[in-house]
PDB file of C-alpha atoms in Angstrom:
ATOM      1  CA  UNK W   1       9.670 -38.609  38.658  1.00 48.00           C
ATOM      2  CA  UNK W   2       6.534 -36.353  37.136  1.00 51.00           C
ATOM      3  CA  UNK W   3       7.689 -35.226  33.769  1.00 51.00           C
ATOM      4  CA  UNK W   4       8.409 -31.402  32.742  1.00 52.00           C
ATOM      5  CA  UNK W   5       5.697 -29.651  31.762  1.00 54.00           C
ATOM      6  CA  UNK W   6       6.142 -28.202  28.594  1.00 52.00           C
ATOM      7  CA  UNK W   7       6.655 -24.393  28.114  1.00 53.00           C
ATOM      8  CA  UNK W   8       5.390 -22.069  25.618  1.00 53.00           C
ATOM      9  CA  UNK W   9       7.785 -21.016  23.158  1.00 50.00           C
ATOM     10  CA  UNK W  10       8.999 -17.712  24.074  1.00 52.00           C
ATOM     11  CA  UNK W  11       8.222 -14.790  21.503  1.00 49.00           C
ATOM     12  CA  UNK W  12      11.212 -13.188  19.452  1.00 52.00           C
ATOM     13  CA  UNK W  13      12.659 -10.496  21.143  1.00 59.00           C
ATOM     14  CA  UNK W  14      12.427  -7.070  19.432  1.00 63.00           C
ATOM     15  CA  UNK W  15      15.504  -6.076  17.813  1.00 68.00           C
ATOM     16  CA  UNK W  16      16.946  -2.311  18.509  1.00 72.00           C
ATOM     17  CA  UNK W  17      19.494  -1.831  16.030  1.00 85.00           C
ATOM     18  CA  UNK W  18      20.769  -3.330  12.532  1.00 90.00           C
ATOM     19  CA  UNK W  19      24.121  -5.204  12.943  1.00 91.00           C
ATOM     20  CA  UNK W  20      27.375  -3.977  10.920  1.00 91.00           C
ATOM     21  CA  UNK W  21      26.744  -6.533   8.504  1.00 94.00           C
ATOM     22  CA  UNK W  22      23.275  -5.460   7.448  1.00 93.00           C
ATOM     23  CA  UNK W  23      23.875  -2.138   7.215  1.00 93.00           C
ATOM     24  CA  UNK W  24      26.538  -2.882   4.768  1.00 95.00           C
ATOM     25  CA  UNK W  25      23.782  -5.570   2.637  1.00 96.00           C
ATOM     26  CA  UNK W  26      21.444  -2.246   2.728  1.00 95.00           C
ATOM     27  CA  UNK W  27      23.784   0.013   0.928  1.00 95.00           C
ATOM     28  CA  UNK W  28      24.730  -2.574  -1.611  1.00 96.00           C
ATOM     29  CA  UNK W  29      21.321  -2.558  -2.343  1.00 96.00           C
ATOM     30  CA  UNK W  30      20.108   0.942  -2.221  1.00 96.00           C
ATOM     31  CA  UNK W  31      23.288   1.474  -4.681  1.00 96.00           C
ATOM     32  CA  UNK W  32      21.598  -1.548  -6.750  1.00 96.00           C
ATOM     33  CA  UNK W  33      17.877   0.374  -6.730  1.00 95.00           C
ATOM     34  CA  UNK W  34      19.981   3.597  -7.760  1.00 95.00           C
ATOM     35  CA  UNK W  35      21.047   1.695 -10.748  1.00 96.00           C
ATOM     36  CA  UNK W  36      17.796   0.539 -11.923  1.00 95.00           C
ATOM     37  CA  UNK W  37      15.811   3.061 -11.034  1.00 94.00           C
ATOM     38  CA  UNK W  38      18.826   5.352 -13.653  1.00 94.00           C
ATOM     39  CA  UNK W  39      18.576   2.823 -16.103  1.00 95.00           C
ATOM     40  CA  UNK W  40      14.590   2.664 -16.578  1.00 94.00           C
ATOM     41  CA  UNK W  41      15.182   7.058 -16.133  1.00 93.00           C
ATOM     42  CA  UNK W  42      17.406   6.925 -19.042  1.00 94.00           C
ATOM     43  CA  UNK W  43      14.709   4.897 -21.278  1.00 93.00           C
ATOM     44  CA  UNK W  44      11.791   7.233 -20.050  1.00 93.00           C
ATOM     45  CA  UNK W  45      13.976  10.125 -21.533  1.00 93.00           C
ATOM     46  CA  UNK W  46      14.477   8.086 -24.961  1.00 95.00           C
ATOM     47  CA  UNK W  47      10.968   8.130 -25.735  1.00 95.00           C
ATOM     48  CA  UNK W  48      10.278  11.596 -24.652  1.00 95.00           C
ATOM     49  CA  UNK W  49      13.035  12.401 -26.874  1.00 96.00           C
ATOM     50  CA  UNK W  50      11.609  10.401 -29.789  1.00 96.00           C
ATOM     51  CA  UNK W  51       8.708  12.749 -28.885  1.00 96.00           C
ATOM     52  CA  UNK W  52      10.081  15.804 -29.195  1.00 96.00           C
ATOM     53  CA  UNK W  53      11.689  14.934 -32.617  1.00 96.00           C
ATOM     54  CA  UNK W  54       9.286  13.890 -33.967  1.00 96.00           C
ATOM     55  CA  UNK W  55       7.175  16.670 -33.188  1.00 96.00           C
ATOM     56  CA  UNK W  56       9.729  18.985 -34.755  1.00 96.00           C
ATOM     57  CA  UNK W  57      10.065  17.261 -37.863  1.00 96.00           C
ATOM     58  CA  UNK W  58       6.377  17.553 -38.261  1.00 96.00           C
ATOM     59  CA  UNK W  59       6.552  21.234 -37.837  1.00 94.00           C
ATOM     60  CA  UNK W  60       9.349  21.911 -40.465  1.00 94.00           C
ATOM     61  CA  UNK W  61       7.463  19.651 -42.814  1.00 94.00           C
ATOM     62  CA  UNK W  62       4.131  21.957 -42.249  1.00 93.00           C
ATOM     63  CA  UNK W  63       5.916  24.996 -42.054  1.00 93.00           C
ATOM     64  CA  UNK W  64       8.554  24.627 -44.942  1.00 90.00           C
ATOM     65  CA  UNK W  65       6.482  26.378 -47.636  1.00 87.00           C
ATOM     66  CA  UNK W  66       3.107  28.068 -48.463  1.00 82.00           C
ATOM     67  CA  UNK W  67       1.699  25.053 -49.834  1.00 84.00           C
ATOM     68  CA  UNK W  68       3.017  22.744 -47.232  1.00 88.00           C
ATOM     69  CA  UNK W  69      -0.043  20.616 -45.887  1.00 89.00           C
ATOM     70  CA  UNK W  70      -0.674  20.556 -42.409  1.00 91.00           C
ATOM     71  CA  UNK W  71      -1.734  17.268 -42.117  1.00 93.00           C
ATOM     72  CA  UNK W  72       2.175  16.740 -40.574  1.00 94.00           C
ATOM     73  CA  UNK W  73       0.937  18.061 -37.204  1.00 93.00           C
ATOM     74  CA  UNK W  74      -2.098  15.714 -37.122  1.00 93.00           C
ATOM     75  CA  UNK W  75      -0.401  12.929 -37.913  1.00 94.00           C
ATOM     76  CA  UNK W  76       2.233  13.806 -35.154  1.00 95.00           C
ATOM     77  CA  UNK W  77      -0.382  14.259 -32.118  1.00 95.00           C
ATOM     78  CA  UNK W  78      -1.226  10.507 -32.983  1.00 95.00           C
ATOM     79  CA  UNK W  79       2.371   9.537 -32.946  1.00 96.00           C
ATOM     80  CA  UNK W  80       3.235  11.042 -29.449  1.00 97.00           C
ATOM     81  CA  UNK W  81      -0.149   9.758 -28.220  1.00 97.00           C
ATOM     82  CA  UNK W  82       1.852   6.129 -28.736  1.00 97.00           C
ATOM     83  CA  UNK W  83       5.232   7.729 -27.386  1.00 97.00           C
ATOM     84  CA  UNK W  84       3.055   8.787 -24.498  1.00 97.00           C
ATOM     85  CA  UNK W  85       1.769   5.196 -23.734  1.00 97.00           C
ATOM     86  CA  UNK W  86       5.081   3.189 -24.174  1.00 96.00           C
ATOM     87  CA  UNK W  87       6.199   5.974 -21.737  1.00 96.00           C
ATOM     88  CA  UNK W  88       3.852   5.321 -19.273  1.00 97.00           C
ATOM     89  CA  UNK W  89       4.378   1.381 -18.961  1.00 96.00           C
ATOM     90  CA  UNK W  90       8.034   2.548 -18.455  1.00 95.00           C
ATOM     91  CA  UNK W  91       7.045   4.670 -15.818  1.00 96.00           C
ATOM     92  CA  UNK W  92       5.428   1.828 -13.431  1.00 95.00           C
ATOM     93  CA  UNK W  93       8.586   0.186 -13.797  1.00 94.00           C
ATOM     94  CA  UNK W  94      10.708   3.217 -13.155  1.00 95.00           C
ATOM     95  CA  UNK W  95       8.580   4.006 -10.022  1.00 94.00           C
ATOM     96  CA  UNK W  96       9.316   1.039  -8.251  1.00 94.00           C
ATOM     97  CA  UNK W  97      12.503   1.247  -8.058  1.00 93.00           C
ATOM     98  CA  UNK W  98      12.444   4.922  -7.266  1.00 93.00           C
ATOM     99  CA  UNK W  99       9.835   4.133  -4.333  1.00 92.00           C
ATOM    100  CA  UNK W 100      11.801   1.588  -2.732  1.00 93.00           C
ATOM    101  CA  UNK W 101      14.926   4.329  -3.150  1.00 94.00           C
ATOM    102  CA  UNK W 102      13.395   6.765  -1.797  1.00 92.00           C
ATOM    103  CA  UNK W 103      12.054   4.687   1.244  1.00 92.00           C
ATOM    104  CA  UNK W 104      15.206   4.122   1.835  1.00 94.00           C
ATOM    105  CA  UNK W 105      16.421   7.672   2.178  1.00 93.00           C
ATOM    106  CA  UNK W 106      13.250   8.852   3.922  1.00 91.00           C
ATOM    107  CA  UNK W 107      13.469   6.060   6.608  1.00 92.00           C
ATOM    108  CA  UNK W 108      16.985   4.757   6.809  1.00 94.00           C
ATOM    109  CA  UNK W 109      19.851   7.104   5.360  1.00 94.00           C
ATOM    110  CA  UNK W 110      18.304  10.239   6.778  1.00 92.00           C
ATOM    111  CA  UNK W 111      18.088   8.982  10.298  1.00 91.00           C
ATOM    112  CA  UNK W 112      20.979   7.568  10.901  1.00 91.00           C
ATOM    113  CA  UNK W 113      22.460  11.134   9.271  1.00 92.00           C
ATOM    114  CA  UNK W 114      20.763  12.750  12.168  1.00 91.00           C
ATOM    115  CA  UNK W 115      21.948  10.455  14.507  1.00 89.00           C
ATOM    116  CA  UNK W 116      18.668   9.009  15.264  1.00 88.00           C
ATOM    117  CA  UNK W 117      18.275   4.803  16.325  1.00 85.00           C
ATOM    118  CA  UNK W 118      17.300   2.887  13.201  1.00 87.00           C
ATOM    119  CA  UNK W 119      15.320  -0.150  14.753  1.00 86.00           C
ATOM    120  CA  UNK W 120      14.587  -3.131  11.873  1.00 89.00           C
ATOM    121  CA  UNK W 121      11.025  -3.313  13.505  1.00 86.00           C
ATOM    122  CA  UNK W 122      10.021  -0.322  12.200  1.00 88.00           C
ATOM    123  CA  UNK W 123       6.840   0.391   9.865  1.00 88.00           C
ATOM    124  CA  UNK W 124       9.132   0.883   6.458  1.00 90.00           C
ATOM    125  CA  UNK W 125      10.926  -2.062   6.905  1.00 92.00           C
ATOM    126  CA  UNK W 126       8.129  -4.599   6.896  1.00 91.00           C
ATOM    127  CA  UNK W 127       6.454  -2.411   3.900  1.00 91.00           C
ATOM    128  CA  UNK W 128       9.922  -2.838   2.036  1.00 93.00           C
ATOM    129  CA  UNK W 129      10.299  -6.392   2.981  1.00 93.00           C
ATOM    130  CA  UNK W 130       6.500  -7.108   1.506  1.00 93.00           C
ATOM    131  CA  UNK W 131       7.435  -5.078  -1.728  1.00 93.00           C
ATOM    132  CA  UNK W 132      10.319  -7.500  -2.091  1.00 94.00           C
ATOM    133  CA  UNK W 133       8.104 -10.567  -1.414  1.00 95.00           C
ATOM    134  CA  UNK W 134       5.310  -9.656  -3.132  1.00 94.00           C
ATOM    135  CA  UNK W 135       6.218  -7.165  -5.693  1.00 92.00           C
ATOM    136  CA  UNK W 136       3.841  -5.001  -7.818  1.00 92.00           C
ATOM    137  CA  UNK W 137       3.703  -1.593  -9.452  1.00 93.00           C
ATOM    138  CA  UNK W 138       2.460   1.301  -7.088  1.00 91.00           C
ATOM    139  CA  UNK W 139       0.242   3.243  -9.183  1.00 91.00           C
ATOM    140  CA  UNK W 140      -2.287   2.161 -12.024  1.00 93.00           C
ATOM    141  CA  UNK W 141      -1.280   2.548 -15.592  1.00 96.00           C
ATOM    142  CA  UNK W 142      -4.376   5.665 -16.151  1.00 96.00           C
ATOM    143  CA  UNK W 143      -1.953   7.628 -12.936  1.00 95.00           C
ATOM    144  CA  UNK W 144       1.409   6.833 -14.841  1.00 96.00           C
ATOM    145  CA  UNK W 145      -0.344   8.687 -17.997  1.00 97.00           C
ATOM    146  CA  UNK W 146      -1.542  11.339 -15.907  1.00 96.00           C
ATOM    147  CA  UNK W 147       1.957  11.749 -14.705  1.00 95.00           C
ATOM    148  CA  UNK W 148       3.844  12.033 -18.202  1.00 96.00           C
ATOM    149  CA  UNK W 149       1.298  13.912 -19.391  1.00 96.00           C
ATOM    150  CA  UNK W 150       1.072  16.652 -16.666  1.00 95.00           C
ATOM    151  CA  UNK W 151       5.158  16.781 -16.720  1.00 94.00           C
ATOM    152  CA  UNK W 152       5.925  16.155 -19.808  1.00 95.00           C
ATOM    153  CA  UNK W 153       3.797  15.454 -23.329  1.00 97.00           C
ATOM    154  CA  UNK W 154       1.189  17.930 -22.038  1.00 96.00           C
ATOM    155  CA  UNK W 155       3.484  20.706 -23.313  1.00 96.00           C
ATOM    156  CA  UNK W 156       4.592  18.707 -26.470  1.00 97.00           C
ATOM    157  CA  UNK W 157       0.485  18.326 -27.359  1.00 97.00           C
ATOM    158  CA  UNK W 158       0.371  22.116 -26.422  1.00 96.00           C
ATOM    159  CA  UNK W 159       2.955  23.020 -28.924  1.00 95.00           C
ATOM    160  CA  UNK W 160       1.820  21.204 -31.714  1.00 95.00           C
ATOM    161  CA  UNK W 161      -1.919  22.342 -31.423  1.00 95.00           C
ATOM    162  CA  UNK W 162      -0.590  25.787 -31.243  1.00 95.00           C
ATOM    163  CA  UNK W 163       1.685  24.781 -34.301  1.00 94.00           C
ATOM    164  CA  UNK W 164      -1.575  23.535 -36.108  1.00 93.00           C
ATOM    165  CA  UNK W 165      -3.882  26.043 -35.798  1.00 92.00           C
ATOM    166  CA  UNK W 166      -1.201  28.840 -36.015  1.00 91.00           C
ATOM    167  CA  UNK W 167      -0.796  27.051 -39.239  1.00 91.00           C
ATOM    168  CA  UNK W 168      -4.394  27.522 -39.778  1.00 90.00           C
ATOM    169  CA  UNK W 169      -4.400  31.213 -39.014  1.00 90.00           C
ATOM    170  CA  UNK W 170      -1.094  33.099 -40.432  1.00 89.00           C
ATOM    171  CA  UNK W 171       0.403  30.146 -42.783  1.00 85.00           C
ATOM    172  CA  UNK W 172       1.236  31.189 -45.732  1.00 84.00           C
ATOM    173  CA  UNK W 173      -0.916  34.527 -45.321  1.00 87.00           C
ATOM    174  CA  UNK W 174      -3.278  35.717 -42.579  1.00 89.00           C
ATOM    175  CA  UNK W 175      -6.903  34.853 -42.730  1.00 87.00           C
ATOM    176  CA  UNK W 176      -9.287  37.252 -44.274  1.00 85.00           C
ATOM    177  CA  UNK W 177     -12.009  35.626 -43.573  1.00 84.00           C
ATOM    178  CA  UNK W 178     -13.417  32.748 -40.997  1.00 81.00           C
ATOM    179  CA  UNK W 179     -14.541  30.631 -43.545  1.00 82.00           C
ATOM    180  CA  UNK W 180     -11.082  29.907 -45.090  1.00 87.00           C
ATOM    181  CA  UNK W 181     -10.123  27.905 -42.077  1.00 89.00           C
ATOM    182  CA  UNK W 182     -12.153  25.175 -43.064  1.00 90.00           C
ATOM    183  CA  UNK W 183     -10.689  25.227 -46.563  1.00 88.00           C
ATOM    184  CA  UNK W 184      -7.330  25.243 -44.899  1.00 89.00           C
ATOM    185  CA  UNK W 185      -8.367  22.586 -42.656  1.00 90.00           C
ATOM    186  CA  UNK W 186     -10.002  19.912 -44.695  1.00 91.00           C
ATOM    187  CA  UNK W 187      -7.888  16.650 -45.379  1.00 89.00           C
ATOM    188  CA  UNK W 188      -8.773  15.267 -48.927  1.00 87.00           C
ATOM    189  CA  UNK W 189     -12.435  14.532 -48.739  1.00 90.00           C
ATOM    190  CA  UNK W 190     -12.811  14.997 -44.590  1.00 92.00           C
ATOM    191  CA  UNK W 191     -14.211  18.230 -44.413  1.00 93.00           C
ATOM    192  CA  UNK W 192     -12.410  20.996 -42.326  1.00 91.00           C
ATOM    193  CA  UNK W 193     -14.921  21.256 -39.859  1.00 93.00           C
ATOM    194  CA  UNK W 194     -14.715  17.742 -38.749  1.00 94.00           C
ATOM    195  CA  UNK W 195     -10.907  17.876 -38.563  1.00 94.00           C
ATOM    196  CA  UNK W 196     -11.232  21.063 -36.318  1.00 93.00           C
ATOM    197  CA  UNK W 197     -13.438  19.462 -34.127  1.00 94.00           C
ATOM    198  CA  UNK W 198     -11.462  16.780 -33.540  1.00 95.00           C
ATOM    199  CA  UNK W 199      -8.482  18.393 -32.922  1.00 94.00           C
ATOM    200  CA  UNK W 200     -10.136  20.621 -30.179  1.00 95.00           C
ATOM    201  CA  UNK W 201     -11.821  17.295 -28.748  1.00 97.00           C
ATOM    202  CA  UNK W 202      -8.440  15.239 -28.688  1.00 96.00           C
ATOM    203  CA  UNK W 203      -6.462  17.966 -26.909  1.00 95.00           C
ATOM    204  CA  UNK W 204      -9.427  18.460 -24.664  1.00 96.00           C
ATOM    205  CA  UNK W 205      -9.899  15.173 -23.810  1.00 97.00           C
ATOM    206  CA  UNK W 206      -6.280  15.240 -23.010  1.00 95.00           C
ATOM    207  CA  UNK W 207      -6.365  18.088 -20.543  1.00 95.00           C
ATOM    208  CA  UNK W 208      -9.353  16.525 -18.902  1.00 97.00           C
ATOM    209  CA  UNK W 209      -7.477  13.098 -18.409  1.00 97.00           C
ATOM    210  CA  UNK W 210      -4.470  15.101 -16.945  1.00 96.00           C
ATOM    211  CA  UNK W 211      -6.559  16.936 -14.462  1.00 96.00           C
ATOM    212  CA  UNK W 212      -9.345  13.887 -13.101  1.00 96.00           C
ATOM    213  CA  UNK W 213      -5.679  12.380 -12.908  1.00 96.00           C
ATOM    214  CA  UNK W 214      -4.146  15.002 -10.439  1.00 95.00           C
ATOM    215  CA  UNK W 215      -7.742  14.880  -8.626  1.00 94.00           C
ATOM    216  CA  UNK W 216      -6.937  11.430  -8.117  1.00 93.00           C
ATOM    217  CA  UNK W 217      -3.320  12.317  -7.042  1.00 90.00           C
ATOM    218  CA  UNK W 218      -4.071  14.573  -4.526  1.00 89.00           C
ATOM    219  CA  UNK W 219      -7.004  11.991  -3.104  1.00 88.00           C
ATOM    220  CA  UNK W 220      -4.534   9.259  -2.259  1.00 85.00           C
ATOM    221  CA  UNK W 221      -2.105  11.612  -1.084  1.00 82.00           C
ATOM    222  CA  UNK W 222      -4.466  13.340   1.583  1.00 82.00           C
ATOM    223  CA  UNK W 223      -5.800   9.298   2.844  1.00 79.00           C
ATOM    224  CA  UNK W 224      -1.879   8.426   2.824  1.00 73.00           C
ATOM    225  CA  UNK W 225      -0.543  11.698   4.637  1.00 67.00           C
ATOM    226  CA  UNK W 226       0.484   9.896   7.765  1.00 53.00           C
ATOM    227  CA  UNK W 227       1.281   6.647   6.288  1.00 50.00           C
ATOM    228  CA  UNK W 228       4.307   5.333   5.009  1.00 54.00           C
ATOM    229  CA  UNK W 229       3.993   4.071   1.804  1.00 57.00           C
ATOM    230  CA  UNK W 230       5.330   3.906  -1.637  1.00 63.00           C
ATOM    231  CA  UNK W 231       4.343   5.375  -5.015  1.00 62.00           C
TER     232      UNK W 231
END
């Protein structure tokens, strides 16, 4: 009797629908993203916070008297500079959670609100799936800056250059001349030029970063528009 001839294996069928049971493993953990993603929102705020108090001591030290130094709000842009890059690591953690939240409202939650089939074979669950395998953050750590910066510390560095060379111009009296800003300006034996200059380079520098940043931003956005992806 001629033996059977073996038969390919057949290919997994295509599933149309999640089962009860899934659908009840994908809330638990959309709930569990919500938490994390709160929890890393809740330190992001912290040092933002830290930020803005700092920034406010500086200012009543510099503005407390007539002979108050202003040295206070240089030392401060420094100090939020740090603030601003412990915020930033925070951030790529914070964002991954968020994505993988928001993926899940975007391509799960909302259709099944609209009454819409949600089929496991879809495009967003095998990007989910590999960000659970294989996870990493979504954006680089020069993006996350460009982020807190735009939203966030690019007003606290606008306040306290404002603060500084308001400082400069009115504290204690009104200038009567150009040449007393450098007077006002110099730091022991660093002449006042050199501090001006810096301070208009470091806030420049700043608003440059934010804006090759949100060049960036808007790049990866237009190559993505019709993609699903995360970040």
């Amino acid at each position: 009797m001629p033996s059977p001839q073996p038969r390919e294996p057949e290919p997994p069928q295509a599933r149309l629908e999640f089962t009860a049971a899934e659908i009840g493993a994908i809330a638990h953990l959309y709930r569990g993203e919500i938490y994390r993603s709160t929890v890393w929102r809740t330190r992001l705020d912290s040092s933002t916070n830290w930020a803005v108090v700092t920034t406010g001591i500086a200012l009543s030290a510099t503005y407390s008297n007539g002979e108050a130094s202003p040295l206070p709000m240089v030392l401060v842009g420094l100090l939020v500079t740090v603030f601003l890059l412990f915020e930033a690591r925070r951030y790529r953690y914070f964002n991954v959670w968020r994505a993988r939240a928001r993926l899940l409202e975007t391509d799960f939650y909302a259709p099944m609100i609209q009454g819409e089939s949600i089929s496991p074979n879809a495009a967003w669950t095998a990007l989910l799936a590999k960000d659970y395998r294989h996870p990493s953050y979504h954006i680089t750590y020069a993006r996350a800056i460009g982020r807190r910066l735009r939203r966030t510390y690019g007003w606290i560095f606008a306040i306290q250059a404002i603060a500084y060379y308001g400082k400069l111009a009115i504290h204690p009296v009104p200038l009567t001349a150009m040449s007393e800003i450098w007077d006002r300006a110099s730091i022991g034996p660093i002449p006042g030029t050199l501090v001006v200059l810096a301070g208009i380079a470091f806030h420049s520098s700043w608003a440059l970063f934010a804006l090759i940043t949100n060049r960036m931003e808007a790049a990866d956005r237009r190559t993505r528009r019709n993609l699903i992806a995360m970040g």
